[in-house]
Coordinates of C-alpha atoms and ligand atoms in Angstrom, one line a residue:
Chain A
M21 CA -15.4 -36.2 -10.6
G22 CA -12.1 -37.3 -11.9
I23 CA -9.2 -35.0 -12.2
N24 CA -6.4 -36.0 -14.4
V25 CA -3.1 -34.8 -13.1
S26 CA -0.1 -35.2 -15.4
T27 CA 3.3 -35.0 -13.7
E28 CA 5.0 -34.7 -17.1
N29 CA 5.6 -30.9 -17.0
M30 CA 5.8 -30.6 -13.3
E31 CA 9.0 -29.4 -11.6
K32 CA 10.3 -31.7 -8.9
V33 CA 10.7 -29.6 -5.8
F34 CA 11.2 -32.2 -3.1
E35 CA 12.6 -35.7 -3.1
R36 CA 14.3 -38.2 -0.9
T37 CA 17.9 -37.3 -0.4
E38 CA 20.5 -40.0 -1.2
G39 CA 22.1 -38.8 2.1
L40 CA 19.5 -40.9 4.0
K41 CA 19.2 -44.6 3.6
K42 CA 15.9 -46.1 2.5
V43 CA 14.9 -47.4 5.9
K44 CA 12.1 -46.7 8.3
T45 CA 13.2 -44.7 11.4
H46 CA 12.4 -45.5 15.0
Y47 CA 11.7 -41.9 15.9
C48 CA 8.3 -40.9 17.3
P49 CA 6.0 -39.2 14.9
G50 CA 6.4 -35.4 15.4
C51 CA 10.0 -35.7 16.7
G52 CA 12.6 -33.2 15.5
H53 CA 15.4 -35.7 15.1
G54 CA 14.2 -36.9 11.7
V55 CA 14.1 -33.3 10.4
V56 CA 17.6 -32.5 11.5
H57 CA 18.9 -35.8 10.2
R58 CA 17.5 -34.9 6.8
L59 CA 19.0 -31.4 6.9
T60 CA 22.4 -32.7 7.8
M61 CA 22.5 -35.3 5.1
E62 CA 21.1 -33.0 2.5
T63 CA 24.0 -30.7 3.3
V64 CA 26.5 -33.5 2.9
M65 CA 25.0 -34.5 -0.5
E66 CA 24.8 -30.9 -1.8
L67 CA 28.4 -30.3 -0.8
G68 CA 29.4 -33.6 -2.5
I69 CA 31.4 -34.7 0.5
Q70 CA 29.7 -38.1 1.2
D71 CA 33.1 -39.8 0.7
K72 CA 34.9 -37.5 3.1
T73 CA 32.3 -37.3 5.9
I74 CA 32.4 -39.2 9.2
G75 CA 29.6 -38.7 11.7
I76 CA 29.5 -39.5 15.3
A77 CA 26.2 -40.9 16.8
P78 CA 25.7 -40.3 20.5
V79 CA 23.9 -42.2 23.2
G80 CA 20.3 -41.0 23.3
C81 CA 17.4 -41.3 20.9
S82 CA 19.7 -40.7 17.9
V83 CA 22.0 -43.6 18.9
F84 CA 21.0 -45.3 15.7
A85 CA 21.8 -42.4 13.4
Y86 CA 24.2 -44.6 11.6
Y87 CA 21.4 -46.8 10.3
Y88 CA 19.8 -43.7 8.6
M89 CA 22.7 -41.5 7.6
N90 CA 24.4 -42.6 4.4
V91 CA 27.9 -41.8 5.5
D92 CA 30.6 -43.7 7.5
M93 CA 29.8 -43.3 11.2
Q94 CA 31.0 -44.2 14.7
Q95 CA 28.8 -44.6 17.7
A96 CA 30.3 -43.0 20.8
A97 CA 29.9 -43.7 24.5
H98 CA 27.5 -41.4 26.3
G99 CA 28.9 -37.9 26.2
R100 CA 32.1 -38.7 24.4
A101 CA 31.2 -37.8 20.9
C102 CA 33.4 -34.7 20.8
A103 CA 36.4 -36.7 22.0
V104 CA 35.7 -39.4 19.4
A105 CA 35.3 -36.7 16.7
T106 CA 38.6 -35.2 17.8
G107 CA 40.4 -38.5 17.4
I108 CA 39.1 -38.9 13.9
K109 CA 39.6 -35.3 12.8
R110 CA 43.2 -35.2 14.0
M111 CA 44.0 -38.3 12.0
L112 CA 42.0 -37.2 9.0
P113 CA 42.3 -33.4 9.0
N114 CA 40.9 -33.0 5.5
H115 CA 37.7 -35.0 6.1
Y116 CA 34.5 -33.6 7.4
V117 CA 33.6 -34.7 10.9
F118 CA 30.4 -34.0 12.7
T119 CA 28.8 -35.0 16.0
Y120 CA 25.1 -35.3 16.5
Q121 CA 24.2 -35.1 20.2
G122 CA 21.3 -34.6 22.6
D123 CA 21.3 -32.4 25.6
G124 CA 21.9 -35.1 28.1
D125 CA 24.8 -36.3 26.0
L126 CA 26.4 -33.0 25.2
A127 CA 25.5 -30.8 28.2
A128 CA 25.5 -33.3 31.1
I129 CA 27.7 -36.3 30.9
G130 CA 29.7 -34.9 28.0
T131 CA 30.2 -31.3 29.2
A132 CA 33.9 -31.6 29.6
E133 CA 34.5 -33.2 26.2
T134 CA 32.2 -30.6 24.6
I135 CA 33.9 -27.6 26.2
H136 CA 37.4 -28.9 25.5
A137 CA 36.8 -29.8 21.9
C138 CA 35.5 -26.2 21.5
S139 CA 38.3 -24.7 23.4
R140 CA 40.9 -26.5 21.3
G141 CA 39.0 -25.2 18.3
E142 CA 38.6 -28.7 16.8
N143 CA 37.7 -28.2 13.3
I144 CA 34.5 -30.2 13.5
T145 CA 30.7 -29.5 13.4
I146 CA 28.7 -30.1 16.5
I147 CA 25.0 -30.5 16.0
F148 CA 23.3 -30.3 19.3
I149 CA 19.6 -31.3 19.6
N150 CA 18.2 -29.5 22.6
N151 CA 14.8 -31.0 23.5
A152 CA 15.1 -30.1 27.2
I153 CA 14.7 -33.7 28.3
Y154 CA 16.2 -37.2 28.3
G155 CA 14.2 -38.8 25.5
M156 CA 15.7 -42.3 25.2
T157 CA 15.6 -43.2 28.9
G158 CA 12.0 -42.2 29.2
G159 CA 11.8 -38.5 29.9
Q160 CA 14.0 -37.7 32.9
M161 CA 15.2 -34.2 33.7
A162 CA 18.0 -32.9 31.5
P163 CA 20.4 -30.1 32.3
T164 CA 18.4 -28.1 29.8
T165 CA 15.0 -28.8 31.4
I166 CA 13.4 -25.4 32.3
E167 CA 11.9 -24.2 35.6
G168 CA 8.6 -25.9 36.3
Q169 CA 8.9 -28.4 33.5
K170 CA 7.6 -31.7 34.5
T171 CA 9.8 -34.7 33.8
S172 CA 9.8 -38.2 35.2
T173 CA 12.5 -37.2 37.7
S174 CA 11.0 -33.7 38.4
P175 CA 7.4 -34.8 38.7
E176 CA 6.4 -31.6 40.4
G177 CA 8.2 -29.5 37.8
R178 CA 11.9 -28.6 37.9
D179 CA 12.7 -26.6 41.0
Y180 CA 15.7 -24.4 40.5
S181 CA 16.5 -24.2 44.2
M182 CA 16.8 -28.0 44.4
D183 CA 17.6 -29.2 40.9
G184 CA 19.9 -26.4 39.7
M185 CA 19.4 -24.2 36.7
P186 CA 19.7 -24.9 33.0
I187 CA 22.9 -24.6 31.0
N188 CA 22.7 -22.5 27.9
M189 CA 25.4 -24.2 25.9
S190 CA 25.5 -21.9 22.9
E191 CA 26.1 -18.8 25.1
I192 CA 28.9 -20.7 26.8
V193 CA 30.7 -22.1 23.9
A194 CA 30.4 -18.8 22.0
L195 CA 32.7 -17.4 24.7
L196 CA 35.4 -19.8 23.9
P197 CA 38.0 -18.5 21.4
G198 CA 38.1 -21.9 19.7
T199 CA 34.6 -21.6 18.3
V200 CA 34.2 -19.9 14.9
Y201 CA 30.5 -20.2 14.5
V202 CA 27.7 -20.7 17.1
E203 CA 24.0 -20.4 16.3
R204 CA 20.8 -21.5 18.0
L205 CA 17.9 -22.5 15.8
A206 CA 14.7 -24.4 16.0
V207 CA 12.8 -26.7 13.7
N208 CA 9.2 -26.1 14.9
N209 CA 8.0 -24.4 11.7
P210 CA 9.0 -24.5 8.1
G211 CA 10.8 -21.2 8.0
R212 CA 13.0 -22.2 10.9
V213 CA 13.7 -25.5 9.3
R214 CA 15.0 -23.7 6.2
K215 CA 17.1 -21.4 8.4
T216 CA 18.5 -24.5 10.3
K217 CA 19.5 -26.0 6.9
K218 CA 21.4 -22.8 6.0
A219 CA 23.2 -22.9 9.4
I220 CA 24.2 -26.5 9.0
M221 CA 25.5 -25.8 5.5
K222 CA 27.6 -22.9 6.9
A223 CA 28.9 -25.1 9.7
F224 CA 30.1 -27.7 7.3
K225 CA 31.6 -25.1 5.0
A226 CA 33.4 -23.7 8.0
Q227 CA 35.5 -26.9 8.2
E228 CA 37.1 -26.0 4.9
L229 CA 38.4 -22.8 6.5
K230 CA 40.0 -24.7 9.4
K231 CA 39.4 -21.9 11.8
G232 CA 37.7 -23.6 14.6
T233 CA 34.6 -25.4 15.9
S234 CA 31.1 -24.8 14.7
F235 CA 28.3 -25.4 17.1
I236 CA 24.7 -25.6 15.9
E237 CA 22.1 -25.9 18.6
V238 CA 18.7 -26.9 17.5
V239 CA 15.8 -26.4 19.9
S240 CA 13.7 -29.4 19.2
N241 CA 10.7 -31.2 20.6
C242 CA 10.1 -34.4 22.4
N243 CA 6.3 -34.5 22.2
T244 CA 6.2 -38.1 23.6
N245 CA 8.0 -37.3 26.8
W246 CA 6.6 -33.8 27.1
K247 CA 3.2 -35.6 26.9
M248 CA 1.9 -33.3 24.2
T249 CA 0.7 -33.7 20.7
P250 CA 3.3 -32.7 18.0
V251 CA 1.3 -29.5 17.4
E252 CA 1.1 -28.6 21.1
A253 CA 4.8 -29.4 21.4
N254 CA 5.8 -27.1 18.6
K255 CA 3.6 -24.4 20.1
W256 CA 5.2 -24.9 23.6
I257 CA 8.6 -24.3 22.0
D258 CA 7.4 -20.8 20.8
D259 CA 5.4 -19.9 23.9
V260 CA 7.8 -21.2 26.6
L261 CA 11.0 -22.9 25.7
L262 CA 12.5 -20.2 23.5
K263 CA 12.3 -17.7 26.4
Q264 CA 15.1 -19.7 28.1
Y265 CA 16.8 -20.5 24.8
P266 CA 16.6 -17.4 22.5
L267 CA 17.4 -18.1 18.9
G268 CA 20.1 -16.3 17.1
V269 CA 23.7 -16.2 16.0
F270 CA 26.0 -16.0 19.0
K271 CA 29.2 -15.9 17.0
D272 CA 30.1 -16.0 13.4
E273 CA 33.7 -15.4 12.4
T274 CA 33.5 -17.6 9.3
G275 CA 33.1 -14.8 6.8
I276 CA 30.7 -17.1 4.9
K277 CA 27.6 -15.4 3.5
Chain B
M6 CA 78.7 -47.6 17.5
S7 CA 77.0 -50.3 19.4
D8 CA 73.3 -51.0 18.6
Y9 CA 72.6 -50.7 22.3
Q10 CA 71.6 -47.6 24.1
L11 CA 71.0 -46.8 27.7
M12 CA 67.4 -45.8 28.1
K13 CA 64.6 -45.3 30.6
G14 CA 61.7 -47.8 30.3
N15 CA 59.2 -45.1 29.6
Y16 CA 61.3 -43.6 26.8
A17 CA 62.0 -47.0 25.3
L18 CA 58.3 -47.7 25.2
A19 CA 57.6 -44.4 23.4
E20 CA 60.5 -45.0 21.0
A21 CA 59.4 -48.5 20.2
A22 CA 55.8 -47.3 19.5
I23 CA 57.2 -44.7 17.1
R24 CA 59.3 -47.4 15.4
A25 CA 56.2 -49.6 15.2
N26 CA 54.7 -46.8 13.1
C27 CA 52.2 -45.6 15.8
E28 CA 50.3 -42.8 13.9
G29 CA 48.5 -41.2 16.8
Y30 CA 49.0 -40.8 20.5
F31 CA 46.4 -39.4 22.8
A32 CA 46.8 -39.3 26.6
Y33 CA 46.7 -37.4 29.9
P34 CA 49.8 -37.1 32.1
I35 CA 50.1 -39.2 35.2
T36 CA 53.1 -40.4 37.2
P37 CA 55.0 -42.8 36.8
Q38 CA 54.5 -42.7 33.0
S39 CA 54.5 -39.1 32.1
E40 CA 57.7 -39.4 30.2
V41 CA 55.9 -41.5 27.6
G42 CA 53.8 -38.5 26.7
E43 CA 56.7 -36.1 26.9
Y44 CA 58.8 -38.2 24.5
M45 CA 55.8 -38.5 22.2
S46 CA 55.3 -34.7 22.3
I47 CA 58.8 -34.2 21.0
H48 CA 58.9 -36.9 18.3
M49 CA 55.4 -37.5 16.9
R50 CA 54.7 -34.1 15.4
K51 CA 58.2 -33.9 14.1
K52 CA 57.4 -37.0 12.1
G53 CA 54.1 -35.5 10.9
R54 CA 52.2 -37.8 13.2
V55 CA 49.5 -37.0 15.8
F56 CA 50.2 -36.1 19.4
L57 CA 47.4 -34.7 21.5
Q58 CA 47.3 -34.2 25.2
A59 CA 43.6 -34.8 26.1
E60 CA 41.7 -33.0 28.9
S61 CA 41.2 -36.3 30.8
E62 CA 41.7 -40.0 30.5
V63 CA 38.1 -40.3 29.6
A64 CA 38.6 -38.1 26.6
A65 CA 42.0 -39.7 25.7
I66 CA 40.6 -43.2 25.4
N67 CA 37.6 -41.9 23.3
M68 CA 40.0 -40.1 21.0
L69 CA 41.8 -43.4 20.7
Y70 CA 38.5 -45.0 19.9
G71 CA 37.8 -42.5 17.1
A72 CA 41.2 -42.7 15.6
A73 CA 41.4 -46.5 15.8
G74 CA 37.9 -46.6 14.2
A75 CA 39.2 -44.5 11.3
G76 CA 41.8 -47.3 10.8
F77 CA 44.9 -45.8 12.3
K78 CA 47.6 -47.3 14.5
V79 CA 47.2 -45.6 17.8
M80 CA 48.3 -45.7 21.4
T81 CA 47.6 -44.2 24.8
S82 CA 49.4 -44.6 28.1
S83 CA 48.4 -44.0 31.7
S84 CA 48.7 -45.3 35.2
S85 CA 46.2 -47.0 37.6
P86 CA 43.7 -44.2 38.4
G87 CA 43.8 -43.1 34.8
I88 CA 43.2 -46.6 33.5
S89 CA 40.2 -46.8 35.8
L90 CA 38.8 -43.8 34.1
M91 CA 39.4 -45.4 30.7
T92 CA 37.7 -48.6 31.4
E93 CA 34.3 -47.5 30.0
G94 CA 36.1 -46.6 26.7
I95 CA 38.2 -49.8 26.8
S96 CA 35.0 -51.8 26.9
Y97 CA 33.6 -49.9 24.0
I98 CA 36.8 -50.4 22.0
A99 CA 36.8 -54.2 22.7
G100 CA 33.1 -54.3 21.9
A101 CA 33.6 -52.5 18.6
E102 CA 36.7 -54.6 17.9
L103 CA 39.1 -51.8 17.3
P104 CA 42.9 -52.3 17.4
C105 CA 44.9 -50.1 19.7
V106 CA 47.6 -50.2 22.4
I107 CA 46.9 -49.2 25.9
V108 CA 49.8 -48.9 28.4
N109 CA 49.3 -49.1 32.1
V110 CA 52.4 -48.2 34.1
N111 CA 50.9 -49.5 37.4
R112 CA 51.3 -47.8 40.7
G113 CA 50.2 -48.6 44.2
G114 CA 46.5 -48.3 45.1
P115 CA 43.5 -48.4 45.6
G116 CA 42.3 -44.9 45.0
L117 CA 44.9 -42.3 44.3
G118 CA 47.5 -44.5 46.0
T119 CA 51.2 -44.1 45.7
I120 CA 53.3 -43.4 42.7
Q121 CA 55.6 -46.4 43.6
P122 CA 55.7 -49.7 41.7
S123 CA 52.9 -52.1 42.2
Q124 CA 51.1 -55.0 40.4
G125 CA 47.7 -54.2 42.0
D126 CA 46.0 -53.8 38.6
Y127 CA 46.4 -57.4 37.5
F128 CA 42.7 -58.3 38.0
Q129 CA 41.6 -55.1 36.3
A130 CA 43.8 -55.8 33.3
T131 CA 43.2 -59.5 32.9
K132 CA 39.7 -60.0 34.1
G133 CA 38.0 -57.0 32.5
G134 CA 37.9 -53.8 34.5
G135 CA 35.2 -52.4 32.2
H136 CA 31.8 -54.0 31.7
G137 CA 30.8 -56.9 29.6
D138 CA 32.4 -60.1 28.3
Y139 CA 35.6 -58.9 26.8
R140 CA 39.3 -59.5 27.0
L141 CA 42.4 -57.5 26.5
I142 CA 45.6 -59.0 25.2
V143 CA 47.9 -58.2 28.2
L144 CA 51.6 -58.2 27.9
A145 CA 54.0 -57.9 30.9
P146 CA 57.6 -56.9 30.2
S147 CA 60.2 -57.4 32.9
S148 CA 63.1 -55.4 31.4
V149 CA 63.6 -52.3 29.3
Q150 CA 64.5 -54.6 26.4
E151 CA 61.3 -56.5 26.8
I152 CA 59.4 -53.2 27.0
A153 CA 60.7 -52.3 23.5
D154 CA 60.1 -55.8 22.1
L155 CA 56.6 -56.2 23.6
T156 CA 55.5 -52.8 22.3
Y157 CA 56.0 -54.0 18.7
L158 CA 54.2 -57.2 19.6
A159 CA 51.3 -55.2 21.3
F160 CA 50.6 -53.4 18.0
D161 CA 50.9 -56.5 15.9
L162 CA 48.6 -58.6 18.0
A163 CA 46.1 -55.7 18.3
W164 CA 45.9 -55.5 14.5
K165 CA 46.0 -59.2 13.9
Y166 CA 42.9 -59.7 16.1
R167 CA 41.3 -56.3 15.9
N168 CA 41.4 -56.2 19.7
P169 CA 42.9 -53.7 22.2
S170 CA 46.1 -54.9 23.7
M171 CA 47.6 -53.7 27.0
I172 CA 51.2 -53.4 28.1
L173 CA 51.1 -53.8 31.9
M174 CA 54.2 -52.8 33.8
D175 CA 55.0 -51.1 37.0
G176 CA 56.5 -47.8 37.9
A177 CA 60.0 -49.2 38.5
L178 CA 60.2 -50.6 35.0
G179 CA 59.1 -47.3 33.6
Q180 CA 61.7 -45.4 35.5
M181 CA 64.7 -47.8 35.4
M182 CA 67.5 -47.3 32.9
E183 CA 68.9 -50.3 31.1
K184 CA 70.5 -51.1 27.8
V185 CA 68.1 -51.6 25.0
K186 CA 68.4 -52.5 21.3
F187 CA 65.6 -51.6 18.9
N188 CA 65.2 -54.4 16.5
P189 CA 64.1 -53.6 13.0
Y190 CA 60.3 -53.4 12.8
T191 CA 58.4 -55.0 9.9
E192 CA 55.0 -53.5 9.3
P193 CA 52.5 -56.3 8.8
E194 CA 49.8 -56.0 6.2
R195 CA 46.9 -54.1 7.6
D196 CA 43.3 -54.5 6.5
I197 CA 41.3 -51.3 7.0
S198 CA 38.3 -52.1 4.8
W199 CA 36.1 -51.9 7.9
A200 CA 37.3 -48.4 9.0
T201 CA 35.4 -45.1 8.8
R202 CA 37.4 -43.2 6.2
G203 CA 34.5 -42.0 4.1
K204 CA 31.9 -44.0 2.2
T205 CA 32.9 -44.7 -1.4
P206 CA 30.3 -45.6 -4.1
D207 CA 31.5 -49.2 -4.2
R208 CA 30.4 -50.0 -0.7
D209 CA 27.8 -49.5 1.9
T210 CA 28.5 -47.3 4.9
N211 CA 31.0 -48.5 7.5
F212 CA 29.9 -48.0 11.0
I213 CA 31.8 -48.6 14.3
T214 CA 29.5 -49.6 17.1
S215 CA 29.2 -51.9 20.1
L216 CA 25.4 -51.5 20.2
W217 CA 23.3 -54.5 19.1
I218 CA 19.9 -53.9 20.5
K219 CA 18.4 -57.2 19.5
P220 CA 19.5 -59.9 21.9
E221 CA 19.9 -62.4 19.1
E222 CA 22.3 -60.1 17.4
M223 CA 24.1 -59.2 20.6
E224 CA 24.6 -62.9 21.4
Q225 CA 26.0 -63.5 17.9
V226 CA 28.5 -60.7 18.4
N227 CA 29.5 -62.1 21.8
L228 CA 29.9 -65.5 20.4
R229 CA 32.1 -64.1 17.7
L230 CA 34.2 -62.3 20.3
Q231 CA 34.5 -65.4 22.4
A232 CA 35.6 -67.5 19.4
K233 CA 38.3 -64.8 18.7
Y234 CA 39.4 -65.0 22.3
R235 CA 39.7 -68.8 22.1
E236 CA 41.8 -68.4 19.0
I237 CA 44.1 -65.9 20.8
E238 CA 44.4 -68.4 23.7
E239 CA 45.3 -71.1 21.2
N240 CA 48.0 -69.1 19.4
E241 CA 49.4 -66.3 21.6
V242 CA 50.4 -67.7 25.0
R243 CA 53.9 -66.6 25.8
Y244 CA 56.1 -67.3 28.8
D245 CA 59.7 -67.9 29.8
A246 CA 60.7 -71.0 31.8
Y247 CA 63.9 -71.3 33.8
N248 CA 65.4 -74.4 35.4
I249 CA 62.1 -76.3 35.2
E250 CA 63.8 -79.5 34.0
D251 CA 64.7 -80.8 37.5
A252 CA 62.6 -78.4 39.6
E253 CA 60.7 -79.6 42.6
L254 CA 59.4 -76.1 43.4
I255 CA 58.1 -73.8 40.6
L256 CA 58.1 -70.0 41.3
V257 CA 55.6 -68.0 39.3
A258 CA 56.1 -64.3 38.8
Y259 CA 55.8 -61.7 36.1
G260 CA 57.2 -58.3 35.3
L261 CA 59.4 -56.7 38.0
S262 CA 58.5 -59.5 40.4
A263 CA 60.0 -62.0 38.0
R264 CA 63.3 -60.3 38.1
I265 CA 63.4 -60.4 41.9
A266 CA 62.1 -64.0 41.8
T267 CA 65.0 -65.0 39.5
K268 CA 67.4 -63.9 42.1
S269 CA 65.5 -65.7 44.8
M270 CA 65.6 -68.8 42.7
Q271 CA 69.4 -68.5 42.4
L272 CA 69.8 -68.0 46.2
L273 CA 67.6 -71.1 46.8
R274 CA 69.6 -73.2 44.2
K275 CA 72.8 -72.3 46.1
K276 CA 71.2 -73.8 49.2
G277 CA 70.5 -76.9 47.2
Y278 CA 66.8 -76.4 46.6
K279 CA 65.7 -77.5 43.2
V280 CA 63.7 -74.4 42.2
G281 CA 62.5 -73.3 38.7
L282 CA 60.6 -70.2 37.5
I283 CA 57.8 -69.6 35.1
K284 CA 57.5 -66.0 34.0
P285 CA 54.3 -65.3 32.1
I286 CA 54.8 -62.8 29.4
T287 CA 51.1 -62.8 28.3
L288 CA 49.0 -62.4 31.3
W289 CA 46.0 -62.9 29.0
P290 CA 46.0 -65.3 27.4
Y291 CA 47.5 -67.0 30.5
P292 CA 50.0 -69.9 30.3
Y293 CA 47.8 -72.3 32.1
K294 CA 49.0 -75.3 30.1
I295 CA 52.6 -75.3 31.2
L296 CA 51.4 -74.9 34.8
S297 CA 49.0 -77.7 34.4
E298 CA 51.7 -79.9 32.9
L299 CA 54.1 -79.2 35.7
A300 CA 51.4 -79.8 38.2
S301 CA 50.9 -83.3 36.7
N302 CA 54.6 -84.0 37.0
D303 CA 55.4 -86.2 40.1
R304 CA 58.7 -84.5 40.6
V305 CA 57.1 -81.1 41.2
K306 CA 55.8 -80.7 44.7
G307 CA 54.5 -77.2 44.8
F308 CA 54.2 -73.7 43.3
F309 CA 55.0 -70.4 44.9
V310 CA 53.7 -67.1 43.5
T311 CA 55.2 -63.7 44.3
E312 CA 53.5 -60.5 43.3
L313 CA 53.5 -56.9 44.3
N314 CA 49.8 -57.2 45.4
S315 CA 47.7 -59.1 47.8
G316 CA 47.6 -62.2 45.6
Q317 CA 45.8 -61.7 42.3
M318 CA 47.7 -63.8 39.7
V319 CA 47.9 -66.6 42.3
E320 CA 44.3 -67.3 41.4
D321 CA 45.3 -68.0 37.8
V322 CA 48.1 -70.2 39.0
K323 CA 45.6 -72.1 41.1
L324 CA 43.4 -72.6 38.0
G325 CA 46.4 -74.0 36.1
V326 CA 47.5 -76.2 39.0
N327 CA 43.9 -77.3 39.5
G328 CA 44.3 -78.5 43.0
K329 CA 47.0 -81.1 42.1
K330 CA 49.7 -79.4 44.1
E331 CA 50.1 -76.9 46.9
V332 CA 50.3 -73.2 45.9
G333 CA 52.0 -70.7 48.2
F334 CA 52.0 -66.9 47.9
Y335 CA 54.0 -64.0 49.1
G336 CA 53.3 -60.4 48.2
R337 CA 53.7 -56.8 49.3
M338 CA 51.5 -53.9 48.5
G339 CA 51.2 -50.1 48.2
G340 CA 54.5 -49.6 46.4
M341 CA 56.7 -51.7 48.7
I342 CA 59.1 -54.0 46.9
Y343 CA 60.4 -57.2 48.4
S344 CA 64.0 -58.3 48.3
P345 CA 65.1 -61.6 46.9
E346 CA 66.1 -62.6 50.4
E347 CA 62.7 -61.7 51.8
I348 CA 61.1 -64.0 49.3
V349 CA 63.5 -66.8 50.2
E350 CA 62.6 -66.3 53.9
N351 CA 59.0 -66.8 53.0
I352 CA 59.5 -69.7 50.7
L353 CA 61.5 -71.8 53.2
P354 CA 58.6 -72.6 55.5
F355 CA 56.6 -73.5 52.4
C356 CA 59.3 -75.9 51.2
E357 CA 59.3 -77.5 54.6
K358 CA 55.5 -77.9 54.4
I359 CA 55.6 -79.6 51.0
G360 CA 58.6 -81.7 51.9
I361 CA 61.3 -80.2 49.7
K362 CA 64.8 -80.1 51.2
G363 CA 68.0 -78.3 50.3
D364 CA 71.5 -79.5 51.0
Ligands
TPP405 C1 27.3 -44.0 31.0 C2 25.9 -43.9 30.7 N1 25.0 -43.4 31.5 C3 23.7 -43.4 31.3 C4 23.2 -43.9 30.2 C5 21.7 -43.9 30.0 N2 21.2 -43.0 29.0 C6 21.0 -43.3 27.7 S1 20.4 -42.1 26.7 C7 20.4 -41.0 28.1 C8 19.9 -39.6 27.9 C9 19.9 -39.1 26.6 O1 19.3 -37.9 26.5 P1 19.7 -36.8 25.4 O2 21.2 -36.8 25.2 O3 19.1 -35.5 25.8 O4 19.1 -37.4 24.1 P2 17.6 -37.7 23.6 O5 17.4 -39.1 23.9 O6 16.7 -36.7 24.3 O7 17.6 -37.5 22.1 C10 20.9 -41.7 29.2 C11 21.0 -41.0 30.5 C12 24.1 -44.5 29.3 N3 23.7 -45.1 28.1 N4 25.4 -44.5 29.5

């Protein structure tokens, strides 16, 4: 039975954003990095700031972000993205500068750079992908790994008495006077993806106000290293991970609706 | 009014950087170079330029990386332990081919060490320090005037070759006051087409990276870097030579040591020893050629190296001499400085050994 579908009078509701280059990505199917890449670059294009945006790629799974994002970018040493962003933003105060970092990058090796960029109130946007594991190096324990979570370096599950406890970065940086906007979001269902987009948009707009650092934490998945299917991984976020990392706005002094 | 002023080495360095149109300075305080940052904090912001005290040397060098990547003329300064913390960043900067100036006002080590003058960081500066096959252009002033002149040169060479350059000096040079004249600075033309200033419709994105995951690509990058290093070796070797026309013994020393060695040379000349001095100004690229030429000269019987370390540059002198003549060495460490007489005392037995006589 043939159905003739004419696209003539159809409204286009979704298309490739010019903010992303036309290349295949190396991310695992089901991984949240691709979603957040897209949201970030949609934001840049909608704001019309492609010519004024500089991104910082971290060390971690998103080290190649500059192959995908259609803006000028610098790759930073492991953990140093916030320092690199500071250097750029200080020289180019009217440009838009964002870092894109994993939890190992931002909350382990780069804790000092993160805290100090936020405490100086660097007028940048920090996009923090918290997947509770070191993805790129093959699934080792991260500072954000939760109790009992099995990783390749906590094979019996993280034991807080031996391995220490997780760092809740959003809660911490919200305490610093230098931050103007801190929100934790997730991308494990469509509604949350839309919310995350709004948050990223606000974080970029906040740079115009020059009032401080915006910090967007996105709880994401690493189905490969969690050894789950993408569906299981997204469900585990709801059932388990968000208990340690509650979603919500921790600070918003932007005045932006 | 005379063009000359009396100025501390560290201040002269900062002033020269400002005159060389340094647009951003990022650093973390450490003795014996803290005056550089203090001077910059006063004068950079007044001129509408960027001064930022970082939370660590790790952050400072990465701020420098970011600012240099955006195509700005930038500098940091530190001292030995701080430079060690920067080496990861320096390797990234070299790998990403970013121009910038890094100042190391050397102190005695290893570890936290002393704050007194030393030349113990020669290996670190000239042989890498950080990981990978990279080179820094390393300039070694030996007076406050040279600090000012070589600061201009450090910026110019960094930009000419898109390579970090280092000014390597010791605590005494940073702290001593001498007369200095700031020569007019001419800004060379600067290409920043590679920099991250925001993608315009007429070009693809610029990205700054040192990551080339495919070995074939990484090898090509390395080959390009090495070709650049050969070009620098070809064009940028600088040294001063004194009394080498009739010399039978060649002293080799740089920086503060070269000043002391100059006096030792004069003392030895008074005793009738025919002594000359080679003072490398670029520690990389190293002046191997002049050493090799002198080593091939029948008149020259030997070389004697003095350094404020356990004998680091002496290895480069031996490379230049290539076994053709004897190479002697005298050094002190940990912030101790030798006197010209002390050097002479240690040279005389060497002269005897290689058969050089005075009056
Ligand atoms: C100085 C340094 N130490 C360690 C590494 C190895 N390394 C690469 S990625 C990574 C972890 C990244 O994890 P995360 O930041 O959580 O990002 P993800 O890969 O999960 O997206 C580590 C430890 C490195 N590249 N550099």
